[in-house]
Amino acid sequence: MAFWLWVLLAAIYMFLTRPITANNERAMVPLMNRQENYPFAFSTSWQVLGPFQIGTREATWGSDPLEFLGGFRALEYDQNAQFRSSIPVNGTAKWSVIQAKQTTSTATSANASLSVSYSSVDWDFLKLVYGWAAVQYQAWARGEIIIGGNEIQHVILYTDWILEFWVNDTHYFGGDFFTFRKAPPVLYLTPGTHRIDIRLVRDVRALGGINNPTIDVLVDLQKASGTLELAKPGILMSDVVDGRLASPAGSVVLRNSGEGDVEIVHVQSSDRNANSSVVHNAAKGVVIVAGQTRPVAFNVSLPSSNSSSISYIITYKLLNIEGPLSKLTISQNLTKVSSYDPHKITYFHPGGMVSYAMLRPPARNATCKPAHNATLPILLQLHGAGLEADNGIVAHALDSVPDLCSWVLFPTGVTPWSGDDWHNWGFADVEAAINFIPSWINFVGWEGPNVDVNRWIVSGHSNGGQGTWYALTHRPDRVAAAAPVSGYASIQKYVPYELWQPMDPRRTAIISGSLNSYRHEMLMENAQGIPVLQQHGEIDDNVPAYNSRLLSQVLFQAGTNSNYYELPGQNHWFDTVMTTDHLKDFYRAQTTSTDQIPRRLQNFSFVVADPGDMGPKGGLRVTHLEDPGRYGRVQVIGHVVQTSNVQSLELETQFGLTNTITIDEQDVEMSQANTSGGSSSITLLKTEGVWKVRSANQERSCSLLTNQVDSLSADREYSGENSVLRRRGRQLGTMTAILRTRGPFIIRHQGPQTAHIALQVSRNLHQYFSAEAEILVTESLEDISGSGNVISVAIGEVPPGLHPDFPIQAGAFGVSVRDGSGRLQTFGGHLAAGAAFLRPLDDERLELVLWGVNASGLSQAARLVPTLTGVGQPDFVVLGEGARWRGVEGAPALGFLDHMWSVTWSSVV
Ligand SMILES: *[C@@H]1O[C@H](CO)[C@@H](O)[C@H](O)[C@H]1NC(C)=O
Ligand SMILES: *[C@@H]1O[C@H](CO)[C@@H](O)[C@H](O)[C@H]1NC(C)=O
Ligand SMILES: *[C@@H]1O[C@H](CO)[C@@H](O)[C@H](O)[C@H]1NC(C)=O
Ligand SMILES: *[C@@H]1O[C@H](CO)[C@@H](O)[C@H](O)[C@H]1NC(C)=O
Ligand SMILES: *[C@@H]1O[C@H](CO)[C@@H](O)[C@H](O)[C@H]1NC(C)=O
Ligand SMILES: *[C@@H]1O[C@H](CO)[C@@H](O)[C@H](O)[C@H]1NC(C)=O
Ligand SMILES: *[C@@H]1O[C@H](CO)[C@@H](O)[C@H](O)[C@H]1NC(C)=O
Ligand SMILES: *[C@@H]1O[C@H](CO)[C@@H](O)[C@H](O)[C@H]1NC(C)=O
């Protein structure tokens, strides 16, 4: 959230300075007087029940005390009812009735904003004891949607700052916790009254920890077209630089608010001379199922170099129905800039959709014009939470240092919250933007200095300061220098996890272990050899300076080269926060530094939480951990290597490959390695305590074997050596590894009974990650032709996966889990309502299975699809019904899968 205060102030400023027009006045009709005249309305009175405790990002697990009583939906307002609760006076929560802060209705929309607060809690005292964890709490609110007239209305429902709600008996999980407003559900509402129950969850990162802890939410209904329509943010395309497009990739977000599935046939320029863009390379077009919001990529071309806008016609038809083609016209005004200004470039995220970044090429008169064909590094500036990169305060933050000897890139991380806080999804976007620069150079015919895409100076503010730590600790061989500003060390250090529901320490360890890769305070040794400049405002009440002070101390103890500048009297943000004198000097010095990158290091240590998101350091890459629930560690002194919890590693040339290395007191002959045949790296593998070189040949035959296995049908019996399905690369990590997809997600499900959840998964992936997903009804893996990761949604029987002897099986009987010792444990009845677990697919793809014994169990499992950071989903989770109120303690089995897809010892089974 990093930026919430600023954003709030800006919003207030914009509100105060908005032009007051006749239109604006006309829209403001108080609901109470005119409600019967409008087809849409929300009730002005709301029944509220709370407060109850909730831990940081815990709500995803359930942990709702009212579920113990059958859920809020089963309770009716009762002024005298009392509910036990850990935070209010007398330990009792009660019903109350509040008036919406504002309700507004027009002919095509209605909204209601609620502001809930509790004086029955001594917040200040609780905060003294539990800190910011204390001002996060939960409650429920019940209101009504009133549909006038006598027609069924197709509407979309925005749910700002809301994670979960019910409309009558239909449950919606995911909501819009950060007010992205990208993927609202489509509802078909009959005339009359519909009950809406909203779960209120307070989050300090989103709403702040200093002021009165109110929960402010907004529900907003908008009439939908009932067919294919343009969704926000509409068209994404590059800026026009010096009369030509900066990049050709364009994208339009479309929503199907009708009741039948729609297929996009093509996207065609309305200019007759321009080329049409056939969507997708497959024979089939892009299908947008009823209710789905989906981005569609197309190639943009300018009608002429002096055009001021583009216009495209989208041709579509109802799926599987012979009928006329329909058309939707979209247009977009062009933004024209000089190629030297920060401007928008578009490119493909590995998830298959188009993303953007702001690029500032090296200045025309930068004093460092390379004498020979040198290349310049990239200065990355990562933005704070709640901001778009094309916002001037991001893209123009470095205008006062126009003459840097570098490229400057302001990535988005895909969303204002940078996907998953600049981690798997967000950082993949940074790397895609970086790797696009050479294409930009070709495309616009740039004649200035070239780019070194492997040499980065990373900086960023707030959430972007945290992203800078992520880059530093996870890509140490790319980072020439780093300047994290006002960032947090880890989400647990930002807002403590104290008030989660009580749980067994082994379960705590699994949740915490699932977040290992994002605890920068544990990874500071990875910064050895890299210059770091830290800066933080002394009185920052948004991200406390404690975060930077802690990392400064840990950096010192790790023997790194770092400086910490604390700015007296400064808060979180001010105009020139990214261009203080220290920072300007640092940018200038580090962009012109002649250090060789990657650095060749003699002595260093390397800490790895998840090999799937970790680059090499000093030419050494950890490829597998023994127990993925714990950190792995490597200590290097010359050619003596000490490891802990490491199962295999890879040495690249700049490690300094010699004849022999000593690893864990064993001498290993490197000459065994066949480094010819193109491969310049050596893989070392530990088997039963003995380290051995794995030759390039072995590697090849192994992957050949895997390919063979992969191409065989799924019911094949495996035995002996051939049963090997090794978990590797992008498959490693926790459930968030599903985000390392190559290509759009594929959501496969069973039909009408699973359609609601399939749609919810697609909505959440688009809402929180701007991701693209294809929804398919199929049992067979063979029907799934895309390259993306698969999310399988199932009630009753789980469709077969690639691994025939997978340790986790789910079906009408419940769930069985084969633990590390081969013992089979079966969970049934209330202990196995639902389950979520990863399974392997070929080519390093993954499948995430969401299973429920019935529809309600499935909706429990579907909560665990990664959306918010900090939830801590491990590789597999079996959910009992009790998780609804007990949270993680209500999961009878959860934990990790190792490099052979076996359940680890550290799991709870
Ligand atoms: C305090 O809690 C007790 C037990 O839950 C209840 O009987 C009593 O009515 C409550 N008192 C007030 C003032 O709410
Ligand atoms: C509520 O709706 C009205 C009318 O469309 C609009 O002017 C107003 O901005 C909306 N309020 C919020 C908080 O979005
Ligand atoms: C909600 O329930 C009411 C009363 O039973 C009914 O009239 C209405 O159609 C329901 N709405 C939806 C969306 O199911
Ligand atoms: C249309 O495509 C052709 C072939 O790819 C290309 O030569 C031509 O320049 C394109 N026209 C426009 C207006 O982009
Ligand atoms: C866009 O153009 C490129 C290069 O001409 C082509 O490979 C790609 O398939 C096109 N994409 C779409 C969506 O039309
Ligand atoms: C483009 O600009 C014109 C004139 O400024 C404006 O009327 C129009 O609404 C804009 N169109 C879009 C799609 O933004
Ligand atoms: C070139 O340098 C001058 C003086 O430093 C500066 O005012 C001007 O903006 C620079 N021009 C460009 C294109 O960077
Ligand atoms: C260096 O750049 C010049 C001018 O751009 C070019 O003619 C020459 O081929 C380049 N030399 C090398 C070795 O890349």
CSV table of N, CA, C and O in Angstrom, one decimal, residues 436-497:
chain,number,residue,atom,x,y,z
A,436,PHE,N,12.5,-6.8,-23.6
A,436,PHE,CA,11.9,-6.3,-24.8
A,436,PHE,C,12.7,-5.1,-25.4
A,436,PHE,O,12.5,-4.7,-26.5
A,437,ILE,N,13.6,-4.5,-24.6
A,437,ILE,CA,14.3,-3.3,-25.0
A,437,ILE,C,15.0,-3.5,-26.4
A,437,ILE,O,14.9,-2.7,-27.3
A,438,PRO,N,15.7,-4.6,-26.6
A,438,PRO,CA,16.4,-4.8,-27.9
A,438,PRO,C,15.4,-4.8,-29.0
A,438,PRO,O,15.7,-4.3,-30.1
A,439,SER,N,14.2,-5.4,-28.8
A,439,SER,CA,13.1,-5.3,-29.9
A,439,SER,C,12.7,-3.9,-30.1
A,439,SER,O,12.4,-3.5,-31.3
A,440,TRP,N,12.6,-3.1,-29.1
A,440,TRP,CA,12.2,-1.7,-29.2
A,440,TRP,C,13.3,-1.0,-30.1
A,440,TRP,O,12.9,-0.2,-31.0
A,441,ILE,N,14.5,-1.3,-29.8
A,441,ILE,CA,15.6,-0.7,-30.5
A,441,ILE,C,15.5,-1.0,-32.0
A,441,ILE,O,15.6,-0.1,-32.9
A,442,ASN,N,15.2,-2.2,-32.4
A,442,ASN,CA,15.0,-2.6,-33.8
A,442,ASN,C,13.7,-1.9,-34.3
A,442,ASN,O,13.7,-1.4,-35.4
A,443,PHE,N,12.7,-2.0,-33.5
A,443,PHE,CA,11.4,-1.6,-34.0
A,443,PHE,C,11.3,-0.1,-34.4
A,443,PHE,O,10.8,0.3,-35.4
A,444,VAL,N,11.9,0.8,-33.5
A,444,VAL,CA,11.8,2.2,-33.7
A,444,VAL,C,13.1,2.7,-34.5
A,444,VAL,O,13.2,3.9,-34.8
A,445,GLY,N,14.0,1.8,-34.7
A,445,GLY,CA,15.2,2.2,-35.5
A,445,GLY,C,16.1,3.1,-34.6
A,445,GLY,O,16.7,4.1,-35.2
A,446,TRP,N,16.2,2.9,-33.4
A,446,TRP,CA,17.0,3.7,-32.4
A,446,TRP,C,18.5,3.6,-32.8
A,446,TRP,O,19.0,2.5,-33.1
A,447,GLU,N,19.1,4.8,-32.9
A,447,GLU,CA,20.6,4.8,-33.2
A,447,GLU,C,21.5,5.2,-32.1
A,447,GLU,O,22.7,5.3,-32.3
A,448,GLY,N,20.9,5.4,-30.9
A,448,GLY,CA,21.7,5.8,-29.8
A,448,GLY,C,22.4,4.6,-29.2
A,448,GLY,O,22.5,3.5,-29.8
A,449,PRO,N,23.0,4.7,-28.0
A,449,PRO,CA,23.7,3.6,-27.4
A,449,PRO,C,22.9,2.4,-27.2
A,449,PRO,O,21.7,2.5,-27.0
A,450,ASN,N,23.5,1.2,-27.2
A,450,ASN,CA,22.8,-0.1,-27.1
A,450,ASN,C,22.6,-0.4,-25.6
A,450,ASN,O,22.9,0.4,-24.7
A,451,VAL,N,21.9,-1.5,-25.3
A,451,VAL,CA,21.6,-1.8,-23.9
A,451,VAL,C,22.2,-3.1,-23.5
A,451,VAL,O,22.4,-4.0,-24.3
A,452,ASP,N,22.6,-3.2,-22.2
A,452,ASP,CA,23.0,-4.5,-21.6
A,452,ASP,C,21.9,-5.0,-20.8
A,452,ASP,O,21.7,-4.5,-19.7
A,453,VAL,N,21.2,-5.9,-21.3
A,453,VAL,CA,20.0,-6.4,-20.6
A,453,VAL,C,20.3,-7.2,-19.3
A,453,VAL,O,19.4,-7.5,-18.5
A,454,ASN,N,21.6,-7.5,-19.1
A,454,ASN,CA,21.9,-8.3,-17.9
A,454,ASN,C,22.6,-7.4,-16.9
A,454,ASN,O,23.3,-8.0,-16.0
A,455,ARG,N,22.5,-6.1,-17.0
A,455,ARG,CA,23.2,-5.3,-16.0
A,455,ARG,C,22.2,-4.3,-15.5
A,455,ARG,O,21.8,-3.4,-16.2
A,456,TRP,N,21.8,-4.4,-14.2
A,456,TRP,CA,20.7,-3.6,-13.7
A,456,TRP,C,21.2,-2.8,-12.5
A,456,TRP,O,21.9,-3.3,-11.6
A,457,ILE,N,20.8,-1.5,-12.4
A,457,ILE,CA,20.8,-0.8,-11.1
A,457,ILE,C,19.4,-0.7,-10.7
A,457,ILE,O,18.5,-0.2,-11.4
A,458,VAL,N,19.0,-1.3,-9.6
A,458,VAL,CA,17.6,-1.4,-9.2
A,458,VAL,C,17.3,-0.4,-8.1
A,458,VAL,O,18.1,-0.3,-7.1
A,459,SER,N,16.2,0.3,-8.2
A,459,SER,CA,15.7,1.2,-7.2
A,459,SER,C,14.2,1.2,-7.1
A,459,SER,O,13.6,0.7,-8.1
A,460,GLY,N,13.7,1.6,-6.1
A,460,GLY,CA,12.2,1.7,-6.0
A,460,GLY,C,11.8,2.2,-4.6
A,460,GLY,O,12.6,2.2,-3.7
A,461,HIS,N,10.5,2.6,-4.6
A,461,HIS,CA,10.0,3.2,-3.4
A,461,HIS,C,8.9,2.4,-2.8
A,461,HIS,O,8.0,1.9,-3.5
A,462,SER,N,8.9,2.2,-1.5
A,462,SER,CA,7.8,1.6,-0.8
A,462,SER,C,7.6,0.1,-1.2
A,462,SER,O,8.6,-0.6,-1.0
A,463,ASN,N,6.5,-0.3,-1.7
A,463,ASN,CA,6.4,-1.6,-2.2
A,463,ASN,C,7.5,-1.9,-3.3
A,463,ASN,O,8.0,-3.0,-3.4
A,464,GLY,N,7.8,-0.8,-4.0
A,464,GLY,CA,8.9,-0.9,-5.0
A,464,GLY,C,10.3,-1.0,-4.3
A,464,GLY,O,11.2,-1.6,-4.9
A,465,GLY,N,10.4,-0.4,-3.1
A,465,GLY,CA,11.6,-0.6,-2.3
A,465,GLY,C,11.8,-2.1,-1.9
A,465,GLY,O,12.8,-2.7,-2.0
A,466,GLN,N,10.6,-2.7,-1.5
A,466,GLN,CA,10.6,-4.1,-1.2
A,466,GLN,C,10.9,-4.9,-2.5
A,466,GLN,O,11.7,-5.9,-2.4
A,467,GLY,N,10.4,-4.5,-3.6
A,467,GLY,CA,10.7,-5.2,-4.9
A,467,GLY,C,12.2,-5.1,-5.2
A,467,GLY,O,12.8,-6.0,-5.8
A,468,THR,N,12.8,-4.0,-4.8
A,468,THR,CA,14.2,-3.8,-5.0
A,468,THR,C,15.0,-4.8,-4.2
A,468,THR,O,16.0,-5.5,-4.7
A,469,TRP,N,14.6,-5.0,-2.9
A,469,TRP,CA,15.2,-6.1,-2.1
A,469,TRP,C,15.0,-7.4,-2.8
A,469,TRP,O,15.9,-8.3,-2.8
A,470,TYR,N,13.8,-7.6,-3.4
A,470,TYR,CA,13.6,-8.9,-4.0
A,470,TYR,C,14.5,-9.2,-5.2
A,470,TYR,O,15.1,-10.2,-5.3
A,471,ALA,N,14.7,-8.1,-6.0
A,471,ALA,CA,15.7,-8.2,-7.2
A,471,ALA,C,17.1,-8.5,-6.7
A,471,ALA,O,17.8,-9.4,-7.2
A,472,LEU,N,17.5,-7.8,-5.6
A,472,LEU,CA,18.8,-7.9,-5.1
A,472,LEU,C,19.1,-9.3,-4.5
A,472,LEU,O,20.1,-9.9,-4.8
A,473,THR,N,18.1,-9.8,-3.8
A,473,THR,CA,18.3,-11.1,-3.2
A,473,THR,C,18.0,-12.3,-4.1
A,473,THR,O,18.5,-13.4,-3.9
A,474,HIS,N,17.3,-12.1,-5.2
A,474,HIS,CA,16.9,-13.2,-6.1
A,474,HIS,C,17.6,-13.2,-7.4
A,474,HIS,O,17.5,-14.2,-8.2
A,475,ARG,N,18.2,-12.0,-7.8
A,475,ARG,CA,19.0,-12.0,-9.1
A,475,ARG,C,20.3,-11.4,-8.9
A,475,ARG,O,20.7,-10.4,-9.6
A,476,PRO,N,21.1,-11.8,-7.8
A,476,PRO,CA,22.3,-11.1,-7.5
A,476,PRO,C,23.3,-11.0,-8.6
A,476,PRO,O,24.1,-10.1,-8.7
A,477,ASP,N,23.3,-12.0,-9.6
A,477,ASP,CA,24.3,-11.9,-10.7
A,477,ASP,C,23.9,-10.9,-11.8
A,477,ASP,O,24.6,-10.7,-12.7
A,478,ARG,N,22.7,-10.3,-11.7
A,478,ARG,CA,22.3,-9.3,-12.6
A,478,ARG,C,22.4,-7.9,-12.0
A,478,ARG,O,22.5,-6.9,-12.8
A,479,VAL,N,22.3,-7.8,-10.7
A,479,VAL,CA,22.2,-6.5,-10.1
A,479,VAL,C,23.6,-5.9,-9.8
A,479,VAL,O,24.4,-6.4,-9.1
A,480,ALA,N,23.9,-4.8,-10.5
A,480,ALA,CA,25.1,-4.1,-10.3
A,480,ALA,C,25.1,-3.3,-9.0
A,480,ALA,O,26.1,-3.2,-8.4
A,481,ALA,N,24.0,-2.8,-8.7
A,481,ALA,CA,23.8,-2.0,-7.5
A,481,ALA,C,22.3,-1.8,-7.2
A,481,ALA,O,21.5,-2.0,-8.1
A,482,ALA,N,22.0,-1.5,-5.9
A,482,ALA,CA,20.6,-1.4,-5.5
A,482,ALA,C,20.3,-0.3,-4.6
A,482,ALA,O,21.2,-0.1,-3.7
A,483,ALA,N,19.2,0.4,-4.7
A,483,ALA,CA,18.9,1.5,-3.8
A,483,ALA,C,17.4,1.3,-3.4
A,483,ALA,O,16.5,1.9,-4.0
A,484,PRO,N,17.2,0.5,-2.4
A,484,PRO,CA,15.8,0.4,-1.9
A,484,PRO,C,15.4,1.5,-1.0
A,484,PRO,O,16.1,1.9,0.0
A,485,VAL,N,14.3,2.2,-1.3
A,485,VAL,CA,13.9,3.4,-0.6
A,485,VAL,C,12.5,3.1,0.1
A,485,VAL,O,11.6,2.7,-0.5
A,486,SER,N,12.5,3.3,1.4
A,486,SER,CA,11.2,3.2,2.2
A,486,SER,C,10.5,1.9,2.0
A,486,SER,O,9.3,1.9,1.9
A,487,GLY,N,11.2,0.9,1.8
A,487,GLY,CA,10.6,-0.4,1.5
A,487,GLY,C,10.4,-1.2,2.8
A,487,GLY,O,11.0,-0.9,3.9
A,488,TYR,N,9.6,-2.3,2.8
A,488,TYR,CA,9.5,-3.1,3.9
A,488,TYR,C,10.3,-4.4,3.7
A,488,TYR,O,10.6,-4.8,2.6
A,489,ALA,N,10.7,-4.9,4.9
A,489,ALA,CA,11.6,-6.1,4.9
A,489,ALA,C,10.9,-7.3,4.4
A,489,ALA,O,11.4,-8.1,3.6
A,490,SER,N,9.7,-7.5,5.0
A,490,SER,CA,8.9,-8.7,4.6
A,490,SER,C,7.5,-8.3,5.0
A,490,SER,O,7.3,-7.5,5.9
A,491,ILE,N,6.5,-9.0,4.5
A,491,ILE,CA,5.1,-8.7,4.9
A,491,ILE,C,4.9,-9.0,6.3
A,491,ILE,O,4.2,-8.2,7.0
A,492,GLN,N,5.6,-10.0,6.9
A,492,GLN,CA,5.4,-10.3,8.3
A,492,GLN,C,6.0,-9.2,9.2
A,492,GLN,O,5.6,-9.0,10.3
A,493,LYS,N,7.1,-8.6,8.7
A,493,LYS,CA,7.7,-7.5,9.5
A,493,LYS,C,6.9,-6.2,9.3
A,493,LYS,O,6.9,-5.3,10.2
A,494,TYR,N,6.2,-6.1,8.3
A,494,TYR,CA,5.4,-4.9,8.0
A,494,TYR,C,4.1,-4.9,8.9
A,494,TYR,O,3.9,-3.9,9.7
A,495,VAL,N,3.3,-5.9,8.9
A,495,VAL,CA,2.2,-6.0,9.7
A,495,VAL,C,2.2,-7.4,10.4
A,495,VAL,O,2.1,-8.4,9.7
A,496,PRO,N,2.5,-7.5,11.7
A,496,PRO,CA,2.7,-8.8,12.3
A,496,PRO,C,1.6,-9.8,12.1
A,496,PRO,O,0.4,-9.4,12.0
A,497,TYR,N,1.9,-11.1,12.2
A,497,TYR,CA,0.9,-12.2,12.0
A,497,TYR,C,0.4,-12.7,13.3
A,497,TYR,O,-0.2,-13.8,13.4
